[in-house]
Each structure stands twice: as structure tokens, then as C-alpha cells.
Coordinates of N, CA, C and O and ligand atoms in Angstrom, one line a residue:
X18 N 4.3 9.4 1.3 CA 5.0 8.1 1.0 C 5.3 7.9 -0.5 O 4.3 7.8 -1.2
X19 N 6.8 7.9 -1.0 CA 6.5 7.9 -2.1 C 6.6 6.2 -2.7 O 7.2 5.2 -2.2
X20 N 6.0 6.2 -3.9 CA 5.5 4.8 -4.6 C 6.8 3.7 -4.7 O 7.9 4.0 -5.0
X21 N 6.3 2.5 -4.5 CA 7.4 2.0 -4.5 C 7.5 0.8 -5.4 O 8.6 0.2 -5.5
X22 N 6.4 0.3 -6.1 CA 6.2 -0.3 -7.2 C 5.6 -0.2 -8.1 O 4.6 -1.0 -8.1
X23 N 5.6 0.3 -9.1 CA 4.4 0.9 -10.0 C 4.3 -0.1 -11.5 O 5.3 -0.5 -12.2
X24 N 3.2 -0.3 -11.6 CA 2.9 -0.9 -12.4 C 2.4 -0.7 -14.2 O 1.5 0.1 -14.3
X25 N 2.8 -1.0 -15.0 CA 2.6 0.1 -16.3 C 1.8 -0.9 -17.2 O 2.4 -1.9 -17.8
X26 N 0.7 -0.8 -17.3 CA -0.2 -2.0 -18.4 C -0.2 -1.0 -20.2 O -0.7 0.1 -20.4
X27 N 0.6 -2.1 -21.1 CA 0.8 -1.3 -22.2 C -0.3 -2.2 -22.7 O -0.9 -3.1 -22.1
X28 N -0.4 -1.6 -24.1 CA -1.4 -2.2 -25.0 C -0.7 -2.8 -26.4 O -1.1 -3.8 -27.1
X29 N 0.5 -1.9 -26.5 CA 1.8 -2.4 -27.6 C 1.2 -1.5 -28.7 O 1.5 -2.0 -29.8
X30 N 0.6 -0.4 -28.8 CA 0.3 0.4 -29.9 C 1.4 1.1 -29.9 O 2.3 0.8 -29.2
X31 N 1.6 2.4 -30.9 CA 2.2 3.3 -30.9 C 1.7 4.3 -29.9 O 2.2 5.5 -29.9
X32 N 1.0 4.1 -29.2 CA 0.3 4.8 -28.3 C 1.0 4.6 -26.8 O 1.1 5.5 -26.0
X33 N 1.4 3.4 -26.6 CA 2.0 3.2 -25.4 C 3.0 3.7 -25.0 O 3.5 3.4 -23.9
X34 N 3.6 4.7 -25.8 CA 5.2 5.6 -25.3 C 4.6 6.7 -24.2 O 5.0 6.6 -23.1
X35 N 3.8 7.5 -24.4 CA 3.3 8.4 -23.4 C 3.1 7.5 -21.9 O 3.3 7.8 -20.7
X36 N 2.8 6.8 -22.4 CA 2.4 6.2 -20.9 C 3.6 5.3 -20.2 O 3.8 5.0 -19.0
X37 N 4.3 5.1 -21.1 CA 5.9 4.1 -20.9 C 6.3 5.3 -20.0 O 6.4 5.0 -18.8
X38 N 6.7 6.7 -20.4 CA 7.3 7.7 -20.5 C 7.2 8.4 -19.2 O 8.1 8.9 -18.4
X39 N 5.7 8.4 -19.0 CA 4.7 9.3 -17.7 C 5.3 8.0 -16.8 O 6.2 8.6 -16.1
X40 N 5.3 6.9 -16.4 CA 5.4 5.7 -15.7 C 7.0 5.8 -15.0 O 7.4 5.9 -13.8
X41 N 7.8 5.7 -16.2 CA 9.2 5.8 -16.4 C 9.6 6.9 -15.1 O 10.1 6.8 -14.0
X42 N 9.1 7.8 -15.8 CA 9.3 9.5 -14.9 C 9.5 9.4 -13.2 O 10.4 9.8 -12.3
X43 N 7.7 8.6 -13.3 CA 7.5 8.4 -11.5 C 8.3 7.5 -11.0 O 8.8 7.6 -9.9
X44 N 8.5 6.7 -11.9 CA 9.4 5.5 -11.3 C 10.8 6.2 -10.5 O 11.4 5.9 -9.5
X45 N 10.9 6.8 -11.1 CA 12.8 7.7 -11.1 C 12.4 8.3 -10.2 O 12.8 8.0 -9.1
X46 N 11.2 9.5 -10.3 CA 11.6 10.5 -8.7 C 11.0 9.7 -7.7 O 11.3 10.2 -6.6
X47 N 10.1 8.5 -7.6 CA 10.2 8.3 -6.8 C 11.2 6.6 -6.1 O 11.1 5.9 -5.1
X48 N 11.7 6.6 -7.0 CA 13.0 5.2 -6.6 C 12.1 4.1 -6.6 O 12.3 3.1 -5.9
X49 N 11.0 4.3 -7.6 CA 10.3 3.0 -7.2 C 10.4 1.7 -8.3 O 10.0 2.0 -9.4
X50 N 10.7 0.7 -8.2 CA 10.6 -0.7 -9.0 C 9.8 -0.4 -10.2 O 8.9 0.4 -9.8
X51 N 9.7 -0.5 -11.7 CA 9.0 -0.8 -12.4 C 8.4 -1.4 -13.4 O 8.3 -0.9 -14.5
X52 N 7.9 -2.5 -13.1 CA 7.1 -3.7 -13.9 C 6.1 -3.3 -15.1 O 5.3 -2.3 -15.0
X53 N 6.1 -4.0 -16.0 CA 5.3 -3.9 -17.3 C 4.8 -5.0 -18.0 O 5.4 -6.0 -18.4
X54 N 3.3 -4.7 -18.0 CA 2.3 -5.9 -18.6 C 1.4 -5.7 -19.8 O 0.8 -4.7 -20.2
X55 N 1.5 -6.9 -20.3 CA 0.5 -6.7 -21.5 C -0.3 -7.8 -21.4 O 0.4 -8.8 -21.3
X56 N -2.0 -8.2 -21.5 CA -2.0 -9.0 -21.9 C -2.8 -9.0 -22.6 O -3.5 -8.1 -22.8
X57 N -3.0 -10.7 -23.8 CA -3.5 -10.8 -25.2 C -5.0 -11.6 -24.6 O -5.4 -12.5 -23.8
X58 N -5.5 -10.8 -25.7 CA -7.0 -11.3 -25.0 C -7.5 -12.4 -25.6 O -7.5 -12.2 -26.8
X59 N -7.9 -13.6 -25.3 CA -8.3 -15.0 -25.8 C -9.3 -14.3 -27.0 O -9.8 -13.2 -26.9
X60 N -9.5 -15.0 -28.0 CA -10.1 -14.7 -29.5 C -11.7 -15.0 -29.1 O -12.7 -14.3 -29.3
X61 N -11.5 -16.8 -28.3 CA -12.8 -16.8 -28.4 C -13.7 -15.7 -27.5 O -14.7 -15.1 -28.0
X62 N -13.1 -15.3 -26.0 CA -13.6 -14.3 -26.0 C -14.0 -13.0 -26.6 O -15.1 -12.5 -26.2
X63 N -13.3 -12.4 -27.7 CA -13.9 -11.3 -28.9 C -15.3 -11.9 -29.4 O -16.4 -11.3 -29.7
X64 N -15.1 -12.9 -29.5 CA -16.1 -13.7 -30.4 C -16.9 -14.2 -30.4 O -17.5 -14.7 -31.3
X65 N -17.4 -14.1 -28.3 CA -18.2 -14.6 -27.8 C -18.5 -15.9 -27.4 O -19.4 -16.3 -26.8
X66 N -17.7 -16.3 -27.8 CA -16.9 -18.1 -27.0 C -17.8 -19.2 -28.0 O -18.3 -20.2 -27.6
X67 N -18.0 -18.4 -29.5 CA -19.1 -19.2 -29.8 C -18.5 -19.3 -31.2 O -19.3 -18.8 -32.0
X68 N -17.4 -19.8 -31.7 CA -16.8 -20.3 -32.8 C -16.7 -21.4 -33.4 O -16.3 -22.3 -32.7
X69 N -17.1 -21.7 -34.6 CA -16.8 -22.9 -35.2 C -15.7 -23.5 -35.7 O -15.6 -24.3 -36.6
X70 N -14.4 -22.7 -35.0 CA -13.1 -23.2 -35.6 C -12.2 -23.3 -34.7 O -12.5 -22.9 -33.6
X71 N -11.2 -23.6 -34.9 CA -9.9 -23.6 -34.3 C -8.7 -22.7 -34.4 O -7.8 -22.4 -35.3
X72 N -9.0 -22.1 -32.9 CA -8.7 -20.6 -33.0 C -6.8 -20.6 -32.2 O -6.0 -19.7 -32.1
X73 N -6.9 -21.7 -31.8 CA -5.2 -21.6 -30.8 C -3.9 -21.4 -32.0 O -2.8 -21.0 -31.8
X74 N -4.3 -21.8 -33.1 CA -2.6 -21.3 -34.2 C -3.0 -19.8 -34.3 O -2.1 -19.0 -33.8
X75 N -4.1 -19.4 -34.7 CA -4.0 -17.5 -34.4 C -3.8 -17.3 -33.0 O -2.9 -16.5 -32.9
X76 N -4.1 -17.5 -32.3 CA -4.1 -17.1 -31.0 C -2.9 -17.0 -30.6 O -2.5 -16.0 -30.1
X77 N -2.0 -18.7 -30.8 CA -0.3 -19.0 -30.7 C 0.5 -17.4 -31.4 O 1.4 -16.7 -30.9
X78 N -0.1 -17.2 -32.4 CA 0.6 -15.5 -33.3 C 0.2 -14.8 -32.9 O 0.8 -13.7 -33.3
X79 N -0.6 -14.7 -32.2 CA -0.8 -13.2 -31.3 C 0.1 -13.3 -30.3 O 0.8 -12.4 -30.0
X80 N 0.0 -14.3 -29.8 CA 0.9 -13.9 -28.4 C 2.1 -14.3 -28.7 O 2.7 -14.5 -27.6
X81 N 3.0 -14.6 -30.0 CA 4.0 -14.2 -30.5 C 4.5 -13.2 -30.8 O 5.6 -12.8 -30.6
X82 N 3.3 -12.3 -31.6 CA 3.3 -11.3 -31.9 C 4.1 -10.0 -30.9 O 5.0 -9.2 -30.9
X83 N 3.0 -10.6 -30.1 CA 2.9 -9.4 -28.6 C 4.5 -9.2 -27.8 O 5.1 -8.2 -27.3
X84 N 5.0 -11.0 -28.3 CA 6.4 -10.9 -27.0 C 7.2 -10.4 -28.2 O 8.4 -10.3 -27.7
X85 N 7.2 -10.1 -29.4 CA 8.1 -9.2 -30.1 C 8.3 -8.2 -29.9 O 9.3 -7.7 -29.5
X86 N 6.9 -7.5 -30.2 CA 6.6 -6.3 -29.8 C 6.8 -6.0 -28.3 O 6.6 -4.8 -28.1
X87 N 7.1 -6.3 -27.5 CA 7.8 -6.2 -26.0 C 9.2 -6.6 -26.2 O 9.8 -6.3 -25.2
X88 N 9.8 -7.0 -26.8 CA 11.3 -6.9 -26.7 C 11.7 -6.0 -27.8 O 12.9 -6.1 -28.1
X89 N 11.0 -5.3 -28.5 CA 11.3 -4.3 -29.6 C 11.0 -2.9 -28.4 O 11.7 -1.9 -28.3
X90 N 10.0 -3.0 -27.8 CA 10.4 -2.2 -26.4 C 11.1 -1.8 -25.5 O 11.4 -0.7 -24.9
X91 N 11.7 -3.3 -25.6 CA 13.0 -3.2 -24.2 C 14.3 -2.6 -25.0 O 15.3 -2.0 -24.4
X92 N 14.3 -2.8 -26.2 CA 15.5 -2.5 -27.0 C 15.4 -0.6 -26.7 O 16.2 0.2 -26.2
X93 N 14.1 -0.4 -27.3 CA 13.7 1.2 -27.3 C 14.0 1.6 -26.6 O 14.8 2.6 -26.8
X94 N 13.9 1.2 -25.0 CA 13.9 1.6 -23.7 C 14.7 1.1 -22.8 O 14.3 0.6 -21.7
X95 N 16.3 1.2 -23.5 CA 17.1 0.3 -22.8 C 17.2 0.2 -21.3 O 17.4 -0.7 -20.6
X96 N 17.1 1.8 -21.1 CA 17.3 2.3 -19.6 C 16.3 2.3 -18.6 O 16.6 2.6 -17.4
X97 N 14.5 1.7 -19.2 CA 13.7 0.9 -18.5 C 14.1 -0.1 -17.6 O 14.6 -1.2 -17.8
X98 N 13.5 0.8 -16.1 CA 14.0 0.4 -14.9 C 12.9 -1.3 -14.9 O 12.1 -1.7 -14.1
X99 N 13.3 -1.7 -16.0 CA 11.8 -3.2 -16.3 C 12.1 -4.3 -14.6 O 13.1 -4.9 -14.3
X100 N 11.0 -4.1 -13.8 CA 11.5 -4.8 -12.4 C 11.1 -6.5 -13.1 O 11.7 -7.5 -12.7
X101 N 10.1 -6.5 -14.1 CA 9.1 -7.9 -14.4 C 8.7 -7.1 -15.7 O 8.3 -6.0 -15.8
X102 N 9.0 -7.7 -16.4 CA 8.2 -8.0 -17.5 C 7.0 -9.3 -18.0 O 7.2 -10.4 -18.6
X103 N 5.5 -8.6 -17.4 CA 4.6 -10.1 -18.5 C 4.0 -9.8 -19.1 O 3.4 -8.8 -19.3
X104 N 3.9 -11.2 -19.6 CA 2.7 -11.6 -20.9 C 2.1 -12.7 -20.4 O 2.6 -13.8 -20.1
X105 N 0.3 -12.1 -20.1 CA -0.4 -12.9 -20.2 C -1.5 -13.1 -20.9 O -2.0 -12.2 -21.5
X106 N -2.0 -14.3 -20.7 CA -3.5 -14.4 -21.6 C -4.9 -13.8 -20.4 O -4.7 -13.8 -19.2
X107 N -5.8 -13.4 -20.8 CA -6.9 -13.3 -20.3 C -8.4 -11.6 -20.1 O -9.2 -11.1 -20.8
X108 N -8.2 -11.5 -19.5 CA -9.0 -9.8 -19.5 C -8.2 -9.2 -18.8 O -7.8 -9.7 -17.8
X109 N -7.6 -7.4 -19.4 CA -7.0 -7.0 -19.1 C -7.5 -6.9 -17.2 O -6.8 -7.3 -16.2
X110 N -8.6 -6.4 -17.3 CA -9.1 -5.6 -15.9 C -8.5 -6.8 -14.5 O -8.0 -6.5 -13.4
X111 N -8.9 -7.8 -14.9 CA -8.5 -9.1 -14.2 C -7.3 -8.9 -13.9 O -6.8 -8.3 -13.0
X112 N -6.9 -9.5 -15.0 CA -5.4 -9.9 -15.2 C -4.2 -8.8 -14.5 O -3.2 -9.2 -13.9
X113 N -4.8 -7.2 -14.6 CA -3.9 -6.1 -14.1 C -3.9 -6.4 -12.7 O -2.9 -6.7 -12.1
X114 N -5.3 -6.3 -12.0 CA -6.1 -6.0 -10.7 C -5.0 -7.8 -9.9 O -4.2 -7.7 -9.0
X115 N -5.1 -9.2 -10.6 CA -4.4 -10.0 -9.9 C -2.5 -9.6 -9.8 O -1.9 -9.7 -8.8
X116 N -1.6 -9.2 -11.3 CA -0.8 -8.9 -11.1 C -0.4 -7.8 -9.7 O 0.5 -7.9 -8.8
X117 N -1.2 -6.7 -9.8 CA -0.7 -5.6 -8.8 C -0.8 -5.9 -7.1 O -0.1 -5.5 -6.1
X118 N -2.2 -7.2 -7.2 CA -2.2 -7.5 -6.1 C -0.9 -8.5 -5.6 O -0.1 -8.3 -4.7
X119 N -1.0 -9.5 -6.7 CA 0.3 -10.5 -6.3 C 1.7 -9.8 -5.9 O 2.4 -10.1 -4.9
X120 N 1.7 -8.5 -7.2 CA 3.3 -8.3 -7.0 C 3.5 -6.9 -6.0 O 4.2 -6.0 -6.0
X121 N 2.3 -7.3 -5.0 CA 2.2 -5.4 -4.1 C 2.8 -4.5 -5.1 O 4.0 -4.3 -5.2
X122 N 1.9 -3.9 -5.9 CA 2.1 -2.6 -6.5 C 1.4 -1.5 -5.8 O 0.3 -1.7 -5.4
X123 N 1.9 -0.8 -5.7 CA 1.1 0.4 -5.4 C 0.8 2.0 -6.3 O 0.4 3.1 -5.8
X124 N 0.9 1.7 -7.1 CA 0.3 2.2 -8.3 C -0.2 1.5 -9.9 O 0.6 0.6 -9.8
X125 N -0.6 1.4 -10.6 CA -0.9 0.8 -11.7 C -0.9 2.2 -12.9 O -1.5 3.3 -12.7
X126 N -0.3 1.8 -13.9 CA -0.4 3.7 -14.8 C -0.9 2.8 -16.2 O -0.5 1.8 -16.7
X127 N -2.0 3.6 -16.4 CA -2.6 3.0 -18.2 C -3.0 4.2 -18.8 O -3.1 5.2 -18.1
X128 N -3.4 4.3 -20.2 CA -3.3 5.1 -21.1 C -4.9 4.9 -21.1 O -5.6 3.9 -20.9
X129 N -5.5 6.8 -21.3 CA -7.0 6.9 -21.4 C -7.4 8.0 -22.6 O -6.9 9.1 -22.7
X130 N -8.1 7.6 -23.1 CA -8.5 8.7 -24.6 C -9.3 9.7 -23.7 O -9.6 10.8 -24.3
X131 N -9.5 9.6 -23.2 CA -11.1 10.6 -22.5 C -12.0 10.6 -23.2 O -12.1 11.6 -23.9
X132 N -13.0 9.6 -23.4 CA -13.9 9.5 -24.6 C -14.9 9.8 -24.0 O -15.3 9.4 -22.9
X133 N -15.8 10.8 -25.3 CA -17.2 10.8 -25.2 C -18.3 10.1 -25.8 O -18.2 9.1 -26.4
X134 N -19.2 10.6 -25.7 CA -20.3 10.1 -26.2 C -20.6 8.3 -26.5 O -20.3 7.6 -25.5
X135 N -21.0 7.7 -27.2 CA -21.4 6.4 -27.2 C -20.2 5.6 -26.5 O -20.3 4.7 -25.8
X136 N -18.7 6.4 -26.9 CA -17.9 5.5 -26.5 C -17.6 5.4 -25.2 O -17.1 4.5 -24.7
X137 N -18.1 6.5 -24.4 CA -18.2 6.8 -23.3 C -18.5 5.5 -22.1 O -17.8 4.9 -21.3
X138 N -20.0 5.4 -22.7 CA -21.4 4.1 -22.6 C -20.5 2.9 -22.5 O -20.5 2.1 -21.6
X139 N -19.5 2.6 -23.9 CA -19.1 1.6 -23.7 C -18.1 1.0 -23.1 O -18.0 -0.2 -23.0
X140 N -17.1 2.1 -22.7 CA -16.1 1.8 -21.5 C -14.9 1.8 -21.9 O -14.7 1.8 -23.2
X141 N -14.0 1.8 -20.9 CA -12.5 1.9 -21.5 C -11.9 0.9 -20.8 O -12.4 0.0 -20.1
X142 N -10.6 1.1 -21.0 CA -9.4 -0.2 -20.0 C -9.3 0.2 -18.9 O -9.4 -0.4 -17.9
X143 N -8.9 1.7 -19.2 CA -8.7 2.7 -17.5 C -9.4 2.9 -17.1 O -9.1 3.2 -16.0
X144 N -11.3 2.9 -17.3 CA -12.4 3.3 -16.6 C -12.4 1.4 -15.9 O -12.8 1.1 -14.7
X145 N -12.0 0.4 -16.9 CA -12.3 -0.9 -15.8 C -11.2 -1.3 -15.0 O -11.3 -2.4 -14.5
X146 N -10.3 -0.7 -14.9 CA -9.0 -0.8 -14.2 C -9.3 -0.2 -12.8 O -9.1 -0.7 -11.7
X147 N -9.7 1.2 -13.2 CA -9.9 1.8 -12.0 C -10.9 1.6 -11.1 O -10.9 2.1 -10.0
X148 N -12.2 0.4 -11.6 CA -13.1 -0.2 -10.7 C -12.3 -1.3 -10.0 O -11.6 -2.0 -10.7
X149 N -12.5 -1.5 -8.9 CA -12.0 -2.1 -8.0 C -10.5 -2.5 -7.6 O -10.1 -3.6 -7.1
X150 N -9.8 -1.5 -7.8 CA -8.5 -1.7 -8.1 C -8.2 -1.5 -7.0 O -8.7 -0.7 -6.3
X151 N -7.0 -2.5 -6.5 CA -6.4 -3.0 -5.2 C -5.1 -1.7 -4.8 O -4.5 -1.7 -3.8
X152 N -4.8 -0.6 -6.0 CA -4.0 0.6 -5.6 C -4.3 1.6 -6.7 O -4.9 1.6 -7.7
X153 N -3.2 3.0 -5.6 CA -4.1 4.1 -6.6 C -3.8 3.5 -8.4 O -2.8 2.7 -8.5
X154 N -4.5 3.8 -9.6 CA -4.5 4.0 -10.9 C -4.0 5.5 -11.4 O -4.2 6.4 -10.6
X155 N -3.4 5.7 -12.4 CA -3.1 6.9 -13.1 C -3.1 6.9 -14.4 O -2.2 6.4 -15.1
X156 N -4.3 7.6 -14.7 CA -4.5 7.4 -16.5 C -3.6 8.3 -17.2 O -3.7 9.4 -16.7
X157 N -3.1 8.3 -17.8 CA -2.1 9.1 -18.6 C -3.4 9.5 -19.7 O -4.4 8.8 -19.8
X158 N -3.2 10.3 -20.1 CA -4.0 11.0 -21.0 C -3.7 10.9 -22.3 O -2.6 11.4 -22.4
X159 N -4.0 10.5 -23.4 CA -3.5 10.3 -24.5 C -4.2 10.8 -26.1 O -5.1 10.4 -26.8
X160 N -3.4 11.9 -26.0 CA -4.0 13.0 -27.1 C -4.2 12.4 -28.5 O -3.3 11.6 -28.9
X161 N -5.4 12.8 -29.4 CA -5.3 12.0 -30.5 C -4.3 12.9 -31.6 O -4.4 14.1 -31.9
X162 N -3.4 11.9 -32.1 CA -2.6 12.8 -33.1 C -3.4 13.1 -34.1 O -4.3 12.4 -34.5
X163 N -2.9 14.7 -34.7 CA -3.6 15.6 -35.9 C -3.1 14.6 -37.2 O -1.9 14.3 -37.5
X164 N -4.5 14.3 -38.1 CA -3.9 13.5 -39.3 C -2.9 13.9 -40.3 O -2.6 13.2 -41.2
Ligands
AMP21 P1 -8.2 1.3 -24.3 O1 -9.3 1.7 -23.3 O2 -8.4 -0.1 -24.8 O3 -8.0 2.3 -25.4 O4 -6.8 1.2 -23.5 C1 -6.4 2.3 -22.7 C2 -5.2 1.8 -21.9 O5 -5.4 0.6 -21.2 C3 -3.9 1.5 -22.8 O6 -3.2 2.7 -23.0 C4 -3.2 0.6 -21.8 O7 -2.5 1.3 -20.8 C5 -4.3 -0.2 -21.2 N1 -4.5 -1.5 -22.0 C6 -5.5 -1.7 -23.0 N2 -5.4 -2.9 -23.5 C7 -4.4 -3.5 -22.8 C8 -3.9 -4.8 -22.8 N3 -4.3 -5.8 -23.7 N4 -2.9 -5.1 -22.0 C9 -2.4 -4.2 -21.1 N5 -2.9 -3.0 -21.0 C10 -3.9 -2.6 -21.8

């Protein structure tokens, strides 16, 4: 059966073309819809929800930030079969796992370093994507560039 919605969680680095790309690909051979999400992670969460300031004008520029950086995307990738494009607030792992469910996806594609050691321990996007995930996942592999 081949896929018929696939879902592409970018991060907006320069890192995100391999996986735009790998996504892109499946999309075409297999005729399937392609949606793309990013979302911005609340501050106070980084911070441990335990701040003595007022964090929503940075927060407002992040996620300004972010919808530039996605339409500096769509420009890139004019020919991005984009079925949805969002932007939302909250944890990626969540936030992917309710989109793919909402929008019946049947695949989800995110970008994975293959990391070892301590970083291993501490986890990835694609290692908490792929826990409990409502369809298959496909980590694109993302090589580190030579300095
Ligand atoms: P990381 O484990 O944070 O290095 O991220 C690996 C992959 O997870 C990225 O290549 C993206 O596919 C996905 N990802 C990480 N952060 C986000 C985010 N904020 N929004 C959407 N996808 C993300």
C-alpha cells in the first residue's frame, strides 16, 4: 500500500533540506499528500516554567521568526507538494503524534544525528517521535558536515 499522507516535522535549520528532500521524494513515488510542521517550543518550558520575567515578546519573535523561516522555505521549494503547512506552539513529540493523528498521516519523516554516547542517554526528536507514534516514522539520517 503505498503512503498516502506523509508528514515532514522540520526544525528550520540548515539541516532540514535532507529531510525536506528524502520526504519530497516519497511523496512523488508514492502520489501521496505532503504536509509540513514545525513547532516553537514555549521558553518557559526550556526554563523549567520557573522564570521571573516576561517571556511572551521573545516568545511573540520566535514564532515570528519561525513563520519566516517557513515561507523562505516555500519560496526554496516552490514545487513542494505543501498539502498543510503549521506552526505550532508546544512539544514537538506531542504536537507531531496529535497532528498525524488528526490529519490521518500515515507516515511522519524527521531528521536523526545517530548519536552516541551521553547524547545517546539524553534523547532525540526522532527517538521521541518514534515512541508511541500513531504511524510508521522515517528518520532520515543526517550526516555531520566536515568543518
Ligand atoms: P533533534 O533531535 O532535535 O536534533 O531533531 C531531529 C529532527 O527532529 C529534526 O531534523 C526534525 O525533523 C525534528 N524536529 C526537531 N525539532 C523540531 C521542531 N521544533 N519542530 C518540528 N520538528 C522538529
Amino acid at each position: 500500500m503505498p503512503y498516502q499522507h506523509i508528514l515532514v516535522a522540520v526544525d528550520l535549520t540548515e539541516e532540514c533540506d535532507p529531510v525536506i528532500k528524502r520526504a519530497r521524494e516519497l511523496a512523488v513515488s508514492n502520489g501521496a499528500k505532503l504536509s509540513l510542521v514545525h513547532i516553537v517550543e514555549p521558553m518557559a518550558m526550556a526554563f523549567g516554567g520557573d522564570v521571573p520575567m516576561d517571556l511572551s515578546q521573545l516568545q511573540q519573535q520566535q514564532f515570528d521568526q519561525a513563520k519566516e523561516r517557513l515561507e523562505t522555505l516555500k519560496v526554496k521549494y516552490p514545487d513542494l507538494v505543501v498539502g498543510d503547512c503549521h506552526l505550532t506552539y508546544g512539544q514537538p513529540r506531542q504536537e507531531i503524534h496529535n497532528l498525524a493523528k488528526k490529519s490521518e498521516c500515515d507516515l511522519v519523516v524527521v531528521g536523526s544525528h545517530g548519536r552516541h554516547g551521553l547524547a545517546l542517554l539524553l534523547g532525540s526528536t526522532a527517538n521521541d517521535v518514534l515512541h508511541g507514534a500513531p504511524c510508521d516514522v522515517l528518520a532520515v539520517r543526517l550526516v555531520k558536515r566536515a568543518e
